[in-house]
Tab-separated table of C-alpha atoms and ligand atoms in Angstrom:
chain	number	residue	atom	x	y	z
A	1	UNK	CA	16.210	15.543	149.325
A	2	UNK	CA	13.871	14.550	152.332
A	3	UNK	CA	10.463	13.566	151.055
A	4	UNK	CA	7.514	12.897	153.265
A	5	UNK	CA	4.183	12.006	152.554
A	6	UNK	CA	1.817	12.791	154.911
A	7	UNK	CA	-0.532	14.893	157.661
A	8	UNK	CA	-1.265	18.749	158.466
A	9	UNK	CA	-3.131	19.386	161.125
A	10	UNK	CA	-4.317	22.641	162.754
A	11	UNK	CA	-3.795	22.283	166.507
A	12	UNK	CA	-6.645	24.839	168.430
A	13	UNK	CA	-5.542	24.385	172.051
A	14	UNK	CA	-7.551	26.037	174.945
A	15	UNK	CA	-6.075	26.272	178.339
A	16	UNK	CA	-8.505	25.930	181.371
A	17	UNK	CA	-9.149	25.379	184.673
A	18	UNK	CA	-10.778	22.066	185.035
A	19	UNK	CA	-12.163	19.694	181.510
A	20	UNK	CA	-15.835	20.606	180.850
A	21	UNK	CA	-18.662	18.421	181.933
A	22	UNK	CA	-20.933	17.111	178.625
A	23	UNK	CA	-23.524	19.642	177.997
A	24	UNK	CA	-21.388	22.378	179.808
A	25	UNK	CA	-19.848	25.756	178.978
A	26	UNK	CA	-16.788	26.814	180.836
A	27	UNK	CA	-14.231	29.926	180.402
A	28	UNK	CA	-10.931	29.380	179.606
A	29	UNK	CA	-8.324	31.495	180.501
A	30	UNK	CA	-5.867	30.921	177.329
A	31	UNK	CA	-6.467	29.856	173.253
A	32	UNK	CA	-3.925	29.682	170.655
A	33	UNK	CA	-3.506	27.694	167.353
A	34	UNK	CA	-0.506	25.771	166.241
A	35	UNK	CA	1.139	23.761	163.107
A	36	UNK	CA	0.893	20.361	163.651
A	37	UNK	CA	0.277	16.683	161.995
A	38	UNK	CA	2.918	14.260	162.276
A	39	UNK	CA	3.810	14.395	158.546
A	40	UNK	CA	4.407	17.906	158.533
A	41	UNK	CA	6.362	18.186	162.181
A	42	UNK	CA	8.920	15.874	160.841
A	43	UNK	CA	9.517	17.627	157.759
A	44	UNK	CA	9.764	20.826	159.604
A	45	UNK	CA	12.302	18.834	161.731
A	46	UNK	CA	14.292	17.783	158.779
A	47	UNK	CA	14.187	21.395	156.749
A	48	UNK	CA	15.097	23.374	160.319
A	49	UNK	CA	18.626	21.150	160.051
A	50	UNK	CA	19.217	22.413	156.942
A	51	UNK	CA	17.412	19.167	154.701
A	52	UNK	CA	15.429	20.348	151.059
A	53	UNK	CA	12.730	19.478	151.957
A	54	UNK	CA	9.194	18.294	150.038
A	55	UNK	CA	5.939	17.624	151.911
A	56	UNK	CA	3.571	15.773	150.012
A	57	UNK	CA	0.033	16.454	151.615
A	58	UNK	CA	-3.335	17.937	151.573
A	59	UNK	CA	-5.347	20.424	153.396
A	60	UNK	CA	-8.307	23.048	152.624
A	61	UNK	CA	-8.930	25.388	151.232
A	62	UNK	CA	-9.917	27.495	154.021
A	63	UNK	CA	-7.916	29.680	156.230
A	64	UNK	CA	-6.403	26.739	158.393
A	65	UNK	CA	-5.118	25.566	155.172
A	66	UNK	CA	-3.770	28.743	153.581
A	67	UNK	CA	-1.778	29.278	156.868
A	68	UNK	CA	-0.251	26.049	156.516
A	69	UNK	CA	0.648	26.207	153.635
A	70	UNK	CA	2.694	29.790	154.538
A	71	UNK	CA	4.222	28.040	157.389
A	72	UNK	CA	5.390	25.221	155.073
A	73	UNK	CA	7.126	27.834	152.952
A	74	UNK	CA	8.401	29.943	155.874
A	75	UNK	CA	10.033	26.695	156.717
A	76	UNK	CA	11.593	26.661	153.477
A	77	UNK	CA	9.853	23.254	152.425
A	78	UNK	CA	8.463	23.046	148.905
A	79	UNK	CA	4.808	22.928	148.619
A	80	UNK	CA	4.943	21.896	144.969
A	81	UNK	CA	3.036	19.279	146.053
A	82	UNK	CA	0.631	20.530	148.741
A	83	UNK	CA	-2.867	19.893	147.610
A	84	UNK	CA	-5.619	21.855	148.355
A	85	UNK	CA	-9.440	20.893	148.420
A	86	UNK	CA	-12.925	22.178	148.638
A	87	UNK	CA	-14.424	18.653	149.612
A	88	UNK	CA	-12.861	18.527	153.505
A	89	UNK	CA	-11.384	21.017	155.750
A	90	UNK	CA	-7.793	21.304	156.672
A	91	UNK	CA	-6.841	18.241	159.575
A	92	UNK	CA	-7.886	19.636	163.473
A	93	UNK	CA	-7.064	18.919	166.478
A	94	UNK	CA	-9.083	20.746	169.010
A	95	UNK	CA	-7.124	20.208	171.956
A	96	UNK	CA	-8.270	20.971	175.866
A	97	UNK	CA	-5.458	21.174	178.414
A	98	UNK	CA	-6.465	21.375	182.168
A	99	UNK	CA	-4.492	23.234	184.804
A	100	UNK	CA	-2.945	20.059	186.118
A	101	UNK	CA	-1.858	19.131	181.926
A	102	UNK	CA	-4.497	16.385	181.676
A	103	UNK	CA	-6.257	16.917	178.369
A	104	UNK	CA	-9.131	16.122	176.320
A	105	UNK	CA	-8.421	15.772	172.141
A	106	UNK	CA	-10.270	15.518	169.234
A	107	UNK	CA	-9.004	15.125	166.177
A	108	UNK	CA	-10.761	15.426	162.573
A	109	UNK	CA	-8.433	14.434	160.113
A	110	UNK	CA	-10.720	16.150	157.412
A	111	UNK	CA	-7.971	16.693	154.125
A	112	UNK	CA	-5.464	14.537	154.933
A	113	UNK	CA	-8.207	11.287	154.157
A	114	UNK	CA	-8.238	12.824	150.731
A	115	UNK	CA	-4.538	12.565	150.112
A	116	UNK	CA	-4.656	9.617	147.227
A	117	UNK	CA	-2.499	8.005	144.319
A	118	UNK	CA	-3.367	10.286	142.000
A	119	UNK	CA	-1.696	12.742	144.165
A	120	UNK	CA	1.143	10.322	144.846
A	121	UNK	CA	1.618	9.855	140.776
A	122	UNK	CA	2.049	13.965	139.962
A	123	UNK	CA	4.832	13.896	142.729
A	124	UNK	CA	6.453	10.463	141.641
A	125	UNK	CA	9.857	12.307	140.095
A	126	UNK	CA	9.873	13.575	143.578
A	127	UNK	CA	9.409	10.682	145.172
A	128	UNK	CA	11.712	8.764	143.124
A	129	UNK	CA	14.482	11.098	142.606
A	130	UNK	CA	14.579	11.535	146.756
A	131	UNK	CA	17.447	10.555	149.301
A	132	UNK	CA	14.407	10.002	151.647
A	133	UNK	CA	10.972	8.728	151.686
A	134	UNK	CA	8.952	9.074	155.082
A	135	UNK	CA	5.640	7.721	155.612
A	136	UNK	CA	3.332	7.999	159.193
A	137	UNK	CA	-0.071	6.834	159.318
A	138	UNK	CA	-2.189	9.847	159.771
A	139	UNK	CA	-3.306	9.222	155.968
A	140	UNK	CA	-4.871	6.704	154.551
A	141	UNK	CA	-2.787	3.746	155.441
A	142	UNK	CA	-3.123	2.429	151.550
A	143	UNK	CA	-1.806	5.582	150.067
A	144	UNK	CA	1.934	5.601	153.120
A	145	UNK	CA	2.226	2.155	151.919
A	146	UNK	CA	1.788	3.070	148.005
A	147	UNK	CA	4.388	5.763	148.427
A	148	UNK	CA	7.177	3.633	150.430
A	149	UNK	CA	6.012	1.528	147.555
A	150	UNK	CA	6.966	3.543	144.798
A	151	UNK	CA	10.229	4.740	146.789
A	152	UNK	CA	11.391	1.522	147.130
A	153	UNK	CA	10.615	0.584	143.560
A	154	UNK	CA	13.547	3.393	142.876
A	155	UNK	CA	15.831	2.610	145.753
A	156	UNK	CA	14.929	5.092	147.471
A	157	UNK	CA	15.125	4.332	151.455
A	158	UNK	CA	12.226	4.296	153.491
A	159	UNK	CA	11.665	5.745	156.959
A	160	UNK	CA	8.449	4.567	158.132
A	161	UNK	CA	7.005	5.792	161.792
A	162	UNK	CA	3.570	3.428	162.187
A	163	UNK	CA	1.413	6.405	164.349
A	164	UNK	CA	-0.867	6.349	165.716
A	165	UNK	CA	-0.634	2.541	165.868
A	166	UNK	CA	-3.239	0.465	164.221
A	167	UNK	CA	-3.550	-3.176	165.637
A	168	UNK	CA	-3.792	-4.494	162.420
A	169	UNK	CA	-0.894	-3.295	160.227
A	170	UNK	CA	-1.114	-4.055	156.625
A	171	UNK	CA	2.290	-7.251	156.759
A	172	UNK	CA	3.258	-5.291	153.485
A	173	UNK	CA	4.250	-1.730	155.766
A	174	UNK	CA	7.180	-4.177	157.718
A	175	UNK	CA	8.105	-5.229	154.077
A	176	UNK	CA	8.345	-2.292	152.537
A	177	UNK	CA	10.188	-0.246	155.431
A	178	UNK	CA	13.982	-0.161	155.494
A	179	UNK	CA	13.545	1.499	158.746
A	180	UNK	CA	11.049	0.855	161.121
A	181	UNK	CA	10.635	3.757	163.546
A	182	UNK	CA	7.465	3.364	166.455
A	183	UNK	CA	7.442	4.837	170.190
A	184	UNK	CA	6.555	2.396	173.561
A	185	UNK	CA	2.533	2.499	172.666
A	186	UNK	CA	2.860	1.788	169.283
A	187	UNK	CA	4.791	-0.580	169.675
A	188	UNK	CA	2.713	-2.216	172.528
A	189	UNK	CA	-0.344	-1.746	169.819
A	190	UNK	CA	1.300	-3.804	166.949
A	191	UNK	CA	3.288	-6.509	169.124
A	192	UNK	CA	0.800	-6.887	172.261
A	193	UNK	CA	3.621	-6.674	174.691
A	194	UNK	CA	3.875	-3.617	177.019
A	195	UNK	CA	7.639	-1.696	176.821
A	196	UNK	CA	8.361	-0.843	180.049
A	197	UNK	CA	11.843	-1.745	180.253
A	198	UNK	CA	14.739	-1.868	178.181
A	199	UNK	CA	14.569	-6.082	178.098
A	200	UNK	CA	10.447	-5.241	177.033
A	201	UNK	CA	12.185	-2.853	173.865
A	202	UNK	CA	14.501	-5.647	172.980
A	203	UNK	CA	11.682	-8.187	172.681
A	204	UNK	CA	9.289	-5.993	170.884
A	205	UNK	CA	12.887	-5.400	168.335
A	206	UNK	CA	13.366	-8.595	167.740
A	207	UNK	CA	9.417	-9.186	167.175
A	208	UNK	CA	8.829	-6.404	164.442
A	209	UNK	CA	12.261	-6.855	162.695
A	210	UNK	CA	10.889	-10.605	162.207
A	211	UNK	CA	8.027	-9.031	160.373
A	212	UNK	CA	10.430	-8.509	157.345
A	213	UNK	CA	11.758	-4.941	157.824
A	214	UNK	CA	15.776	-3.958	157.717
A	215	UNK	CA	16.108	-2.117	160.849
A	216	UNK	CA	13.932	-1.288	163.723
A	217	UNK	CA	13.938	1.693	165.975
A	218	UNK	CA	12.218	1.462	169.451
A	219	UNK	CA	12.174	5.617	170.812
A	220	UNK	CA	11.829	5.130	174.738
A	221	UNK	CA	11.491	9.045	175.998
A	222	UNK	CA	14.014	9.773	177.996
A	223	UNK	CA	15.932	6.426	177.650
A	224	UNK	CA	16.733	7.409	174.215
A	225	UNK	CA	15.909	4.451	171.809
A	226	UNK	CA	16.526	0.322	171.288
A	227	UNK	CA	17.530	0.228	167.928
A	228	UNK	CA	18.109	-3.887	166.008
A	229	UNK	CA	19.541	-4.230	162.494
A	230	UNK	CA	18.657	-7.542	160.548
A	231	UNK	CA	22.246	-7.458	159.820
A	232	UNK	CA	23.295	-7.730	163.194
A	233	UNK	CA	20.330	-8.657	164.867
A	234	UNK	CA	21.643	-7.588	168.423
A	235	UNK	CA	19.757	-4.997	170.451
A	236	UNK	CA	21.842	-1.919	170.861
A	237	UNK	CA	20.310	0.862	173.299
A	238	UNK	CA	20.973	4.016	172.452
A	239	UNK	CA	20.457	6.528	175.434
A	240	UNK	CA	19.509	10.261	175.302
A	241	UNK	CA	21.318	12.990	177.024
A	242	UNK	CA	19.692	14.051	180.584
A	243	UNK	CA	17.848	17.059	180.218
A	244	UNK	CA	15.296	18.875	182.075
A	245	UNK	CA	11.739	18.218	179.998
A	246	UNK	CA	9.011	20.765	180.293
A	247	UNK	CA	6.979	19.288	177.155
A	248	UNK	CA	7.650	16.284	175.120
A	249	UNK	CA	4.583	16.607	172.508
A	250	UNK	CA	6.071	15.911	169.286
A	251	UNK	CA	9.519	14.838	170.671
A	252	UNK	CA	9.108	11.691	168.470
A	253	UNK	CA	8.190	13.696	164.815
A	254	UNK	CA	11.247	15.518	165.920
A	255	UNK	CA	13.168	12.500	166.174
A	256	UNK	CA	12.473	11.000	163.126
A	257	UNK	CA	12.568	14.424	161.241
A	258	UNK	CA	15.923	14.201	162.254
A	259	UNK	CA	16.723	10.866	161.250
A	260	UNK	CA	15.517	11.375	158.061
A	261	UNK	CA	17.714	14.223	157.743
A	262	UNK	CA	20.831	12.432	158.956
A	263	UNK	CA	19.770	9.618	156.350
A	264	UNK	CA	19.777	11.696	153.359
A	265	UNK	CA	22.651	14.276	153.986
A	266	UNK	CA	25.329	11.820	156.130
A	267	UNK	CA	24.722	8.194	154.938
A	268	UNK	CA	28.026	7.431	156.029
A	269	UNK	CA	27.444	7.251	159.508
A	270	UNK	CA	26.733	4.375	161.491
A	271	UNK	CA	23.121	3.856	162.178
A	272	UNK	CA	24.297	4.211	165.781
A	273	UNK	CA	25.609	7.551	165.433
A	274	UNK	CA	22.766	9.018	163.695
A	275	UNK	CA	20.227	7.744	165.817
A	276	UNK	CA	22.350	9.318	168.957
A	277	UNK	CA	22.601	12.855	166.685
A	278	UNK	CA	18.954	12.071	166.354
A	279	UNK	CA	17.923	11.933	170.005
A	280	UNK	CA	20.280	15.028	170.902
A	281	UNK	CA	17.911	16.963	168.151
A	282	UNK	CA	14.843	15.720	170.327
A	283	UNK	CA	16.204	15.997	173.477
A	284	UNK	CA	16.157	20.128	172.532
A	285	UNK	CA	12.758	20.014	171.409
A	286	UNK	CA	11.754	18.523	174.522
A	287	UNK	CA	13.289	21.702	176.631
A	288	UNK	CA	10.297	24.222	175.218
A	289	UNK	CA	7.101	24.350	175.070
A	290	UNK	CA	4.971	23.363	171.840
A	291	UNK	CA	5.230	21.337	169.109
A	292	UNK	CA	6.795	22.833	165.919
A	293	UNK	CA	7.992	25.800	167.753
A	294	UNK	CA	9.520	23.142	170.248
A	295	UNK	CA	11.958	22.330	167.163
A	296	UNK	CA	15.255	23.607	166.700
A	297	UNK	CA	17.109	25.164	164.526
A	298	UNK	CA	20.694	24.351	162.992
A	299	UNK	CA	22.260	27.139	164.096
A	300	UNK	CA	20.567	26.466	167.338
A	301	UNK	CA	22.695	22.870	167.869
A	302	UNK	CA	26.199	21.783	168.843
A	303	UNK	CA	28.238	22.165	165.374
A	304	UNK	CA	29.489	18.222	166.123
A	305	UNK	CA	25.786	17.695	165.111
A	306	UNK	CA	26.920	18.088	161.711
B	401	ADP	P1	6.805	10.153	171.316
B	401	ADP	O1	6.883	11.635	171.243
B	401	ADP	O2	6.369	9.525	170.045
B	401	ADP	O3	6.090	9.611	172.512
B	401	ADP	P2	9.269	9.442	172.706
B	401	ADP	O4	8.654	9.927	173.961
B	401	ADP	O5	9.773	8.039	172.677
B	401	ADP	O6	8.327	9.631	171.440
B	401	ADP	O7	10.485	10.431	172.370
B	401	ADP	C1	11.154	10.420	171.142
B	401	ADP	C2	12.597	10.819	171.350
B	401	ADP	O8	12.653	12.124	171.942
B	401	ADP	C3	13.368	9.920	172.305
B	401	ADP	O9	13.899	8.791	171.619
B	401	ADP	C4	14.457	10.883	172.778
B	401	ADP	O10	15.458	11.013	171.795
B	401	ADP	C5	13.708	12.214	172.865
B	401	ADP	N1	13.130	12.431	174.213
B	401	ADP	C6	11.829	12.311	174.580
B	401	ADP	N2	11.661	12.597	175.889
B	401	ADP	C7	12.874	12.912	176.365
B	401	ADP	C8	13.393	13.311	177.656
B	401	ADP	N3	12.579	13.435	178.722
B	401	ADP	N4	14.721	13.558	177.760
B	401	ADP	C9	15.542	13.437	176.699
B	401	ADP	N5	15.121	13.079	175.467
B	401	ADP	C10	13.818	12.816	175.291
């Protein structure tokens, strides 16, 4: 089983012309509301490949958090442990996108702050007991690095995917992470150094794999990914397939949705060949438009995907 801990967050996206001035009311010509939150877009990931799937999160209990909670299940991930609260509404994301894609975001985490050990303790067979444990950092960072914690306690392997990037990592995250997954600006955020090459994403490897963790993963868009195993400790790009891109929001939650999945169900492949499975999975969900409904399916994908 894939187990992540982590964020839900009702996307409300309004389409306009031009970004609104402060103080000023403008018409918008589209508005819809999507599933998002990193924790929950890579378990939706991992479940659409045909992973069982637990999300271990917590959202309202309001209508935002009632519908996420059906989409979960219509997903086919267990919400056994899917808390819901009166103190803080479900995780938003009020999103403005101009006519030219430039947008404007605000984000109220709300729920997902409330996520806490106590929480983490109920679901600890769970957590124990999985394949997978996958952490992100749209929680409180204390409670991702209690459950990798606890995972790794049972030898259970960790996935961890450090976004959105704090500059001041807790050292215990790189310990406690058997993989180390970040994009270009996190990795910029935790290391200082800007990726803008391939040689960049083989320093910035080498940099957070000497913070203590096993392997690291560098995801580099349409380059694919720079992956370095302490065991070999030589920089291996991976590329990605050439595709046409018409939106890459939450290519990398796809990516590591996918890894996780390819962790848990074929740990006999080569980190190599999973992470190349892994950014053929993403290089679909960049080919629609969305987020979740960006991600696709098993039956969707090349059968030598599996
Ligand atoms: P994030 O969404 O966090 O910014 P990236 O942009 O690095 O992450 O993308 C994550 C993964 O998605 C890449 O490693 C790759 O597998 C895939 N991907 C993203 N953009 C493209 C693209 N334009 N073409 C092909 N694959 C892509």
């Amino acid at each position: 089983e894939v187990v992540v801990v982590g964020s839900c967050m009702t996307d409300l996206v309004s389409l306009t012309t031009r970004l609104p001035k402060a103080g000023e009311t403008i018409l918008g010509q589209k508005f819809f509301v999507g599933f998002g939150g990193k924790g929950a877009n890579q378990c939706v990931q991992s479940a659409r490949l045909g992973a069982k799937t637990s999300l271990i999160c917590k959202v309202g209990s309001d209508s935002f958090g009632n519908d996420y909670v059906a989409n979960l299940k219509k997903n086919g991930i267990s919400t056994a442990f899917v808390g819901q609260t009166t103190d803080a509404a479900t995780g938003t994301a009020s999103i403005i996108v101009n006519s030219e894609g430039q947008n404007v975001i605000v984000i109220v985490p709300g729920a997902n702050l409330l996520l806490n050990f106590e929480d983490l303790k109920r679901a600890s067979d769970v957590i124990c007991k999985a394949k997978v444990v996958v952490c992100q950092l749209e929680i409180t960072p204390a409670v991702s690095l209690e459950a990798l914690k606890m995972a790794r306690a049972s030898g259970v392997k960790t996935l961890f995917n450090p976004a959105p990037a704090l500059a001041d990592l807790d050292p215990q995250f790189y310990t406690y992470s058997d993989i180390f997954c970040c994009n270009e600006t996190e990795a910029e955020i935790l290391t200082g150094i800007p990726v803008g090459n391939l040689e960049d994403a083989e320093k910035v490897g080498r940099m957070l794999l000497g913070r203590g963790c096993k392997l690291v993963i560098v995801t580099l868009g349409a380059e694919g990914c720079m992956m370095i195993s302490g065991d070999e400790g030589i920089p291996k790009h991976v590329p990605a397939g050439k595709v046409r891109a018409v939106d890459t929001t939450g290519a990398g939650d796809s990516f590591v949705g996918a890894l996780a999945f390819y962790l848990a169900y074929y740990p006999k492949l080569s980190m190599e060949e999973m992470i190349r499975k892994s950014n053929c999975v993403a290089s679909v969900s960049v080919q629609a438009p969305g987020t979740q409904s960006s991600y696709p399916y098993r039956k969707d994908l090349p059968q030598d995907l599996f």
